[in-house]
PDB file of C-alpha atoms in Angstrom:
ATOM      1  CA  UNK A   1      85.956  61.153 -49.986  1.00 55.00           C
ATOM      2  CA  UNK A   2      86.379  57.805 -48.547  1.00 72.00           C
ATOM      3  CA  UNK A   3      87.907  59.441 -45.228  1.00 74.00           C
ATOM      4  CA  UNK A   4      84.977  61.590 -44.982  1.00 83.00           C
ATOM      5  CA  UNK A   5      82.614  59.010 -45.236  1.00 86.00           C
ATOM      6  CA  UNK A   6      84.343  56.883 -42.456  1.00 89.00           C
ATOM      7  CA  UNK A   7      84.354  59.839 -40.307  1.00 89.00           C
ATOM      8  CA  UNK A   8      80.861  60.052 -40.686  1.00 93.00           C
ATOM      9  CA  UNK A   9      80.088  56.529 -39.484  1.00 95.00           C
ATOM     10  CA  UNK A  10      82.548  56.825 -36.804  1.00 96.00           C
ATOM     11  CA  UNK A  11      80.788  59.891 -35.545  1.00 96.00           C
ATOM     12  CA  UNK A  12      77.113  58.210 -35.890  1.00 96.00           C
ATOM     13  CA  UNK A  13      78.510  54.857 -34.051  1.00 97.00           C
ATOM     14  CA  UNK A  14      79.930  57.015 -31.234  1.00 98.00           C
ATOM     15  CA  UNK A  15      76.355  58.783 -31.040  1.00 98.00           C
ATOM     16  CA  UNK A  16      74.609  55.547 -30.884  1.00 97.00           C
ATOM     17  CA  UNK A  17      76.623  54.303 -28.066  1.00 98.00           C
ATOM     18  CA  UNK A  18      76.451  57.146 -26.304  1.00 98.00           C
ATOM     19  CA  UNK A  19      72.582  57.204 -26.521  1.00 98.00           C
ATOM     20  CA  UNK A  20      72.500  53.598 -25.748  1.00 97.00           C
ATOM     21  CA  UNK A  21      74.257  54.233 -22.453  1.00 98.00           C
ATOM     22  CA  UNK A  22      72.354  57.643 -21.897  1.00 97.00           C
ATOM     23  CA  UNK A  23      69.142  55.892 -22.510  1.00 94.00           C
ATOM     24  CA  UNK A  24      69.976  52.754 -20.299  1.00 94.00           C
ATOM     25  CA  UNK A  25      71.946  54.430 -17.367  1.00 95.00           C
ATOM     26  CA  UNK A  26      71.295  58.211 -17.590  1.00 95.00           C
ATOM     27  CA  UNK A  27      73.353  61.061 -18.596  1.00 96.00           C
ATOM     28  CA  UNK A  28      75.129  61.532 -15.033  1.00 95.00           C
ATOM     29  CA  UNK A  29      76.006  58.013 -14.551  1.00 96.00           C
ATOM     30  CA  UNK A  30      77.722  57.540 -17.978  1.00 97.00           C
ATOM     31  CA  UNK A  31      81.384  58.347 -18.471  1.00 97.00           C
ATOM     32  CA  UNK A  32      83.342  59.051 -21.681  1.00 97.00           C
ATOM     33  CA  UNK A  33      85.472  56.104 -21.172  1.00 97.00           C
ATOM     34  CA  UNK A  34      82.254  53.934 -21.057  1.00 98.00           C
ATOM     35  CA  UNK A  35      81.194  55.475 -24.265  1.00 98.00           C
ATOM     36  CA  UNK A  36      84.177  54.880 -25.901  1.00 97.00           C
ATOM     37  CA  UNK A  37      84.392  51.126 -24.743  1.00 98.00           C
ATOM     38  CA  UNK A  38      80.753  50.931 -25.768  1.00 98.00           C
ATOM     39  CA  UNK A  39      81.562  52.530 -29.405  1.00 97.00           C
ATOM     40  CA  UNK A  40      84.762  50.493 -29.943  1.00 97.00           C
ATOM     41  CA  UNK A  41      86.468  53.470 -30.849  1.00 97.00           C
ATOM     42  CA  UNK A  42      89.920  55.370 -29.544  1.00 95.00           C
ATOM     43  CA  UNK A  43      89.380  58.053 -27.267  1.00 96.00           C
ATOM     44  CA  UNK A  44      91.398  59.987 -29.819  1.00 96.00           C
ATOM     45  CA  UNK A  45      88.375  59.494 -32.286  1.00 95.00           C
ATOM     46  CA  UNK A  46      85.866  60.382 -29.736  1.00 96.00           C
ATOM     47  CA  UNK A  47      87.721  63.459 -29.082  1.00 96.00           C
ATOM     48  CA  UNK A  48      87.825  64.286 -32.665  1.00 95.00           C
ATOM     49  CA  UNK A  49      84.441  64.523 -32.990  1.00 96.00           C
ATOM     50  CA  UNK A  50      83.006  65.554 -29.547  1.00 97.00           C
ATOM     51  CA  UNK A  51      85.265  67.649 -27.104  1.00 95.00           C
ATOM     52  CA  UNK A  52      83.005  66.963 -24.171  1.00 95.00           C
ATOM     53  CA  UNK A  53      80.010  64.797 -22.877  1.00 96.00           C
ATOM     54  CA  UNK A  54      77.783  68.252 -23.244  1.00 96.00           C
ATOM     55  CA  UNK A  55      78.632  67.890 -26.940  1.00 97.00           C
ATOM     56  CA  UNK A  56      77.384  64.480 -27.357  1.00 97.00           C
ATOM     57  CA  UNK A  57      73.833  65.134 -25.753  1.00 97.00           C
ATOM     58  CA  UNK A  58      73.696  68.344 -27.700  1.00 97.00           C
ATOM     59  CA  UNK A  59      74.191  66.110 -31.135  1.00 97.00           C
ATOM     60  CA  UNK A  60      71.463  63.807 -29.589  1.00 97.00           C
ATOM     61  CA  UNK A  61      69.059  66.609 -28.994  1.00 97.00           C
ATOM     62  CA  UNK A  62      69.656  67.593 -32.256  1.00 97.00           C
ATOM     63  CA  UNK A  63      68.903  64.582 -33.941  1.00 96.00           C
ATOM     64  CA  UNK A  64      65.587  64.174 -32.250  1.00 95.00           C
ATOM     65  CA  UNK A  65      64.556  68.040 -33.230  1.00 96.00           C
ATOM     66  CA  UNK A  66      65.503  67.345 -36.822  1.00 96.00           C
ATOM     67  CA  UNK A  67      63.323  63.968 -36.909  1.00 95.00           C
ATOM     68  CA  UNK A  68      60.463  65.648 -35.361  1.00 95.00           C
ATOM     69  CA  UNK A  69      60.317  68.344 -37.807  1.00 95.00           C
ATOM     70  CA  UNK A  70      60.954  65.904 -40.806  1.00 94.00           C
ATOM     71  CA  UNK A  71      58.313  64.040 -39.381  1.00 94.00           C
ATOM     72  CA  UNK A  72      55.820  66.675 -38.792  1.00 94.00           C
ATOM     73  CA  UNK A  73      56.477  67.997 -42.692  1.00 93.00           C
ATOM     74  CA  UNK A  74      56.128  64.773 -44.165  1.00 91.00           C
ATOM     75  CA  UNK A  75      52.420  64.549 -42.480  1.00 91.00           C
ATOM     76  CA  UNK A  76      51.627  67.926 -43.482  1.00 84.00           C
ATOM     77  CA  UNK A  77      51.646  67.323 -47.143  1.00 77.00           C
ATOM     78  CA  UNK A  78      49.517  63.811 -47.178  1.00 83.00           C
ATOM     79  CA  UNK A  79      46.229  65.363 -46.925  1.00 89.00           C
ATOM     80  CA  UNK A  80      45.536  64.227 -43.565  1.00 95.00           C
ATOM     81  CA  UNK A  81      43.285  66.579 -41.179  1.00 97.00           C
ATOM     82  CA  UNK A  82      45.482  68.415 -38.361  1.00 97.00           C
ATOM     83  CA  UNK A  83      44.227  66.331 -35.721  1.00 98.00           C
ATOM     84  CA  UNK A  84      44.975  63.649 -37.756  1.00 97.00           C
ATOM     85  CA  UNK A  85      48.386  64.666 -38.510  1.00 97.00           C
ATOM     86  CA  UNK A  86      49.161  65.378 -34.736  1.00 97.00           C
ATOM     87  CA  UNK A  87      47.845  61.888 -33.982  1.00 98.00           C
ATOM     88  CA  UNK A  88      50.428  60.476 -36.598  1.00 97.00           C
ATOM     89  CA  UNK A  89      52.974  62.474 -35.326  1.00 97.00           C
ATOM     90  CA  UNK A  90      53.040  61.165 -31.700  1.00 96.00           C
ATOM     91  CA  UNK A  91      52.550  57.406 -32.914  1.00 96.00           C
ATOM     92  CA  UNK A  92      55.251  58.042 -35.355  1.00 95.00           C
ATOM     93  CA  UNK A  93      57.972  58.921 -32.893  1.00 94.00           C
ATOM     94  CA  UNK A  94      56.574  56.357 -30.600  1.00 92.00           C
ATOM     95  CA  UNK A  95      57.507  53.806 -33.413  1.00 92.00           C
ATOM     96  CA  UNK A  96      60.995  55.694 -33.989  1.00 92.00           C
ATOM     97  CA  UNK A  97      61.789  55.382 -30.541  1.00 89.00           C
ATOM     98  CA  UNK A  98      61.924  51.696 -30.625  1.00 87.00           C
ATOM     99  CA  UNK A  99      63.655  51.328 -33.503  1.00 89.00           C
ATOM    100  CA  UNK A 100      67.140  52.819 -31.958  1.00 88.00           C
ATOM    101  CA  UNK A 101      68.167  54.343 -29.002  1.00 94.00           C
ATOM    102  CA  UNK A 102      68.796  57.977 -30.056  1.00 95.00           C
ATOM    103  CA  UNK A 103      65.222  59.319 -29.572  1.00 94.00           C
ATOM    104  CA  UNK A 104      64.909  57.554 -26.309  1.00 93.00           C
ATOM    105  CA  UNK A 105      67.887  59.184 -25.323  1.00 96.00           C
ATOM    106  CA  UNK A 106      66.716  62.389 -26.535  1.00 95.00           C
ATOM    107  CA  UNK A 107      63.667  62.146 -24.060  1.00 93.00           C
ATOM    108  CA  UNK A 108      65.693  61.048 -21.110  1.00 93.00           C
ATOM    109  CA  UNK A 109      68.091  63.906 -21.719  1.00 96.00           C
ATOM    110  CA  UNK A 110      65.174  66.302 -21.795  1.00 94.00           C
ATOM    111  CA  UNK A 111      63.543  65.289 -18.819  1.00 92.00           C
ATOM    112  CA  UNK A 112      67.047  64.931 -16.598  1.00 91.00           C
ATOM    113  CA  UNK A 113      67.387  68.930 -17.180  1.00 88.00           C
ATOM    114  CA  UNK A 114      70.132  68.358 -19.392  1.00 92.00           C
ATOM    115  CA  UNK A 115      70.986  71.947 -20.687  1.00 91.00           C
ATOM    116  CA  UNK A 116      70.053  72.891 -24.224  1.00 93.00           C
ATOM    117  CA  UNK A 117      72.100  75.058 -26.356  1.00 92.00           C
ATOM    118  CA  UNK A 118      70.773  78.058 -27.969  1.00 90.00           C
ATOM    119  CA  UNK A 119      69.414  78.222 -31.083  1.00 92.00           C
ATOM    120  CA  UNK A 120      68.024  74.673 -30.457  1.00 94.00           C
ATOM    121  CA  UNK A 121      64.404  74.751 -28.596  1.00 94.00           C
ATOM    122  CA  UNK A 122      63.891  72.578 -25.787  1.00 94.00           C
ATOM    123  CA  UNK A 123      62.363  69.546 -26.893  1.00 94.00           C
ATOM    124  CA  UNK A 124      59.057  69.990 -24.918  1.00 95.00           C
ATOM    125  CA  UNK A 125      58.904  73.721 -26.188  1.00 96.00           C
ATOM    126  CA  UNK A 126      59.235  72.535 -29.646  1.00 96.00           C
ATOM    127  CA  UNK A 127      56.708  69.730 -29.071  1.00 96.00           C
ATOM    128  CA  UNK A 128      54.094  72.049 -27.627  1.00 97.00           C
ATOM    129  CA  UNK A 129      54.599  74.500 -30.385  1.00 97.00           C
ATOM    130  CA  UNK A 130      53.668  71.993 -33.076  1.00 96.00           C
ATOM    131  CA  UNK A 131      50.767  70.538 -30.925  1.00 97.00           C
ATOM    132  CA  UNK A 132      49.566  74.289 -30.640  1.00 97.00           C
ATOM    133  CA  UNK A 133      49.934  74.873 -34.275  1.00 96.00           C
ATOM    134  CA  UNK A 134      48.053  71.644 -35.282  1.00 97.00           C
ATOM    135  CA  UNK A 135      45.128  72.359 -32.893  1.00 98.00           C
ATOM    136  CA  UNK A 136      44.211  75.858 -33.795  1.00 97.00           C
ATOM    137  CA  UNK A 137      44.067  74.418 -37.382  1.00 97.00           C
ATOM    138  CA  UNK A 138      42.076  71.608 -36.103  1.00 98.00           C
ATOM    139  CA  UNK A 139      39.803  74.113 -34.179  1.00 98.00           C
ATOM    140  CA  UNK A 140      38.950  75.846 -37.852  1.00 97.00           C
ATOM    141  CA  UNK A 141      38.494  72.534 -39.363  1.00 97.00           C
ATOM    142  CA  UNK A 142      35.574  71.611 -36.568  1.00 97.00           C
ATOM    143  CA  UNK A 143      37.459  68.632 -35.316  1.00 98.00           C
ATOM    144  CA  UNK A 144      38.103  70.449 -31.778  1.00 97.00           C
ATOM    145  CA  UNK A 145      35.574  72.326 -29.879  1.00 97.00           C
ATOM    146  CA  UNK A 146      35.941  76.238 -30.668  1.00 96.00           C
ATOM    147  CA  UNK A 147      36.022  77.247 -26.882  1.00 95.00           C
ATOM    148  CA  UNK A 148      38.995  75.063 -25.757  1.00 95.00           C
ATOM    149  CA  UNK A 149      42.066  76.520 -24.236  1.00 96.00           C
ATOM    150  CA  UNK A 150      44.675  75.518 -26.767  1.00 97.00           C
ATOM    151  CA  UNK A 151      47.510  76.463 -24.984  1.00 97.00           C
ATOM    152  CA  UNK A 152      46.411  74.523 -22.127  1.00 96.00           C
ATOM    153  CA  UNK A 153      45.397  71.274 -24.234  1.00 96.00           C
ATOM    154  CA  UNK A 154      48.911  71.458 -25.937  1.00 97.00           C
ATOM    155  CA  UNK A 155      50.975  71.688 -22.902  1.00 97.00           C
ATOM    156  CA  UNK A 156      48.594  68.499 -21.662  1.00 96.00           C
ATOM    157  CA  UNK A 157      49.030  66.645 -24.595  1.00 95.00           C
ATOM    158  CA  UNK A 158      52.963  67.024 -24.208  1.00 96.00           C
ATOM    159  CA  UNK A 159      52.967  66.235 -20.448  1.00 95.00           C
ATOM    160  CA  UNK A 160      50.902  63.027 -21.241  1.00 93.00           C
ATOM    161  CA  UNK A 161      52.846  61.948 -24.099  1.00 92.00           C
ATOM    162  CA  UNK A 162      56.209  62.189 -21.954  1.00 93.00           C
ATOM    163  CA  UNK A 163      54.436  60.805 -18.889  1.00 91.00           C
ATOM    164  CA  UNK A 164      53.201  57.838 -20.698  1.00 89.00           C
ATOM    165  CA  UNK A 165      56.475  57.356 -22.511  1.00 87.00           C
ATOM    166  CA  UNK A 166      58.319  57.631 -18.828  1.00 88.00           C
ATOM    167  CA  UNK A 167      56.086  55.596 -16.590  1.00 88.00           C
ATOM    168  CA  UNK A 168      55.067  52.777 -19.321  1.00 81.00           C
ATOM    169  CA  UNK A 169      58.694  52.525 -19.950  1.00 78.00           C
ATOM    170  CA  UNK A 170      59.706  52.132 -16.565  1.00 82.00           C
ATOM    171  CA  UNK A 171      56.678  49.272 -15.480  1.00 86.00           C
ATOM    172  CA  UNK A 172      56.038  47.841 -18.530  1.00 83.00           C
ATOM    173  CA  UNK A 173      57.226  46.214 -21.481  1.00 81.00           C
ATOM    174  CA  UNK A 174      58.073  47.992 -24.682  1.00 72.00           C
ATOM    175  CA  UNK A 175      55.631  46.499 -26.583  1.00 78.00           C
ATOM    176  CA  UNK A 176      52.718  48.161 -24.404  1.00 86.00           C
ATOM    177  CA  UNK A 177      53.637  51.677 -25.156  1.00 88.00           C
ATOM    178  CA  UNK A 178      51.599  51.800 -28.301  1.00 92.00           C
ATOM    179  CA  UNK A 179      48.275  50.818 -26.110  1.00 93.00           C
ATOM    180  CA  UNK A 180      49.066  53.403 -23.606  1.00 93.00           C
ATOM    181  CA  UNK A 181      49.450  56.026 -26.254  1.00 94.00           C
ATOM    182  CA  UNK A 182      45.781  54.914 -27.745  1.00 96.00           C
ATOM    183  CA  UNK A 183      44.330  55.331 -24.417  1.00 95.00           C
ATOM    184  CA  UNK A 184      45.893  58.554 -23.863  1.00 95.00           C
ATOM    185  CA  UNK A 185      44.305  59.878 -26.981  1.00 97.00           C
ATOM    186  CA  UNK A 186      40.684  58.030 -26.184  1.00 96.00           C
ATOM    187  CA  UNK A 187      41.141  60.463 -23.193  1.00 95.00           C
ATOM    188  CA  UNK A 188      41.891  63.687 -25.012  1.00 96.00           C
ATOM    189  CA  UNK A 189      39.361  63.041 -28.108  1.00 97.00           C
ATOM    190  CA  UNK A 190      36.570  62.456 -25.699  1.00 96.00           C
ATOM    191  CA  UNK A 191      37.256  65.714 -23.762  1.00 94.00           C
ATOM    192  CA  UNK A 192      37.867  68.014 -26.980  1.00 96.00           C
ATOM    193  CA  UNK A 193      36.331  66.428 -30.006  1.00 97.00           C
ATOM    194  CA  UNK A 194      32.829  66.963 -30.873  1.00 97.00           C
ATOM    195  CA  UNK A 195      30.342  64.097 -30.610  1.00 97.00           C
ATOM    196  CA  UNK A 196      29.754  63.950 -34.328  1.00 97.00           C
ATOM    197  CA  UNK A 197      33.255  63.453 -34.753  1.00 97.00           C
ATOM    198  CA  UNK A 198      34.639  61.564 -32.142  1.00 97.00           C
ATOM    199  CA  UNK A 199      34.274  57.993 -33.813  1.00 97.00           C
ATOM    200  CA  UNK A 200      36.472  58.949 -36.675  1.00 97.00           C
ATOM    201  CA  UNK A 201      39.462  59.786 -34.530  1.00 98.00           C
ATOM    202  CA  UNK A 202      38.640  56.912 -31.732  1.00 97.00           C
ATOM    203  CA  UNK A 203      38.951  54.458 -34.526  1.00 97.00           C
ATOM    204  CA  UNK A 204      41.809  56.076 -35.846  1.00 98.00           C
ATOM    205  CA  UNK A 205      43.549  55.771 -32.554  1.00 97.00           C
ATOM    206  CA  UNK A 206      43.142  52.303 -32.446  1.00 97.00           C
ATOM    207  CA  UNK A 207      44.372  51.889 -35.791  1.00 97.00           C
ATOM    208  CA  UNK A 208      47.586  53.694 -35.360  1.00 96.00           C
ATOM    209  CA  UNK A 209      48.088  51.679 -31.860  1.00 95.00           C
ATOM    210  CA  UNK A 210      47.840  48.376 -34.086  1.00 94.00           C
ATOM    211  CA  UNK A 211      50.186  49.734 -36.757  1.00 92.00           C
ATOM    212  CA  UNK A 212      52.830  50.873 -34.354  1.00 91.00           C
ATOM    213  CA  UNK A 213      52.630  47.558 -32.124  1.00 86.00           C
ATOM    214  CA  UNK A 214      53.617  45.558 -35.468  1.00 67.00           C
ATOM    215  CA  UNK A 215      56.537  47.589 -36.731  1.00 56.00           C
TER     216      UNK A 215
END
């Protein structure tokens, strides 16, 4: 049991080291030798867990996917409206991105075109499916205009989230990201939420911004 625990800890250390380097330098510019040195392990330890750099990328994207699904599942059982749950998912992922390099690396891998192995879906496809499901429910709950093109809005939402993260992460301090995310939601709310319900969600965006910024 102790040996298994040490192996799991070593694997996690390698994944974190690879994620940190992928996040800071990119996938193509990071070598396995650099990952070994950054993790403080031997090459044998790395190859015991991962046969190639592609395996590390896949492990990171698996963690990203499972984190998103876990967060979405937790929020589904808390009595939130579907639109509120969707907003909380986006701020929750933003918060988790600041807590460690794995989710940041997952986003960079996704935007760099690193292949995703089946049956794992591409992160953007998974995000769009979750957004589509929540938006369809929001239409039924009358929180979103009934005549919107849900597929287009879900696609725009994912593009906005990714773009906001990439641009703000490149040009601004990390602490600015919650503000940019709230601004993105203000724009979307004005375009898709009925006037009688906008104040609630504008207020929610502001509150989620404050909560995320103070974590």
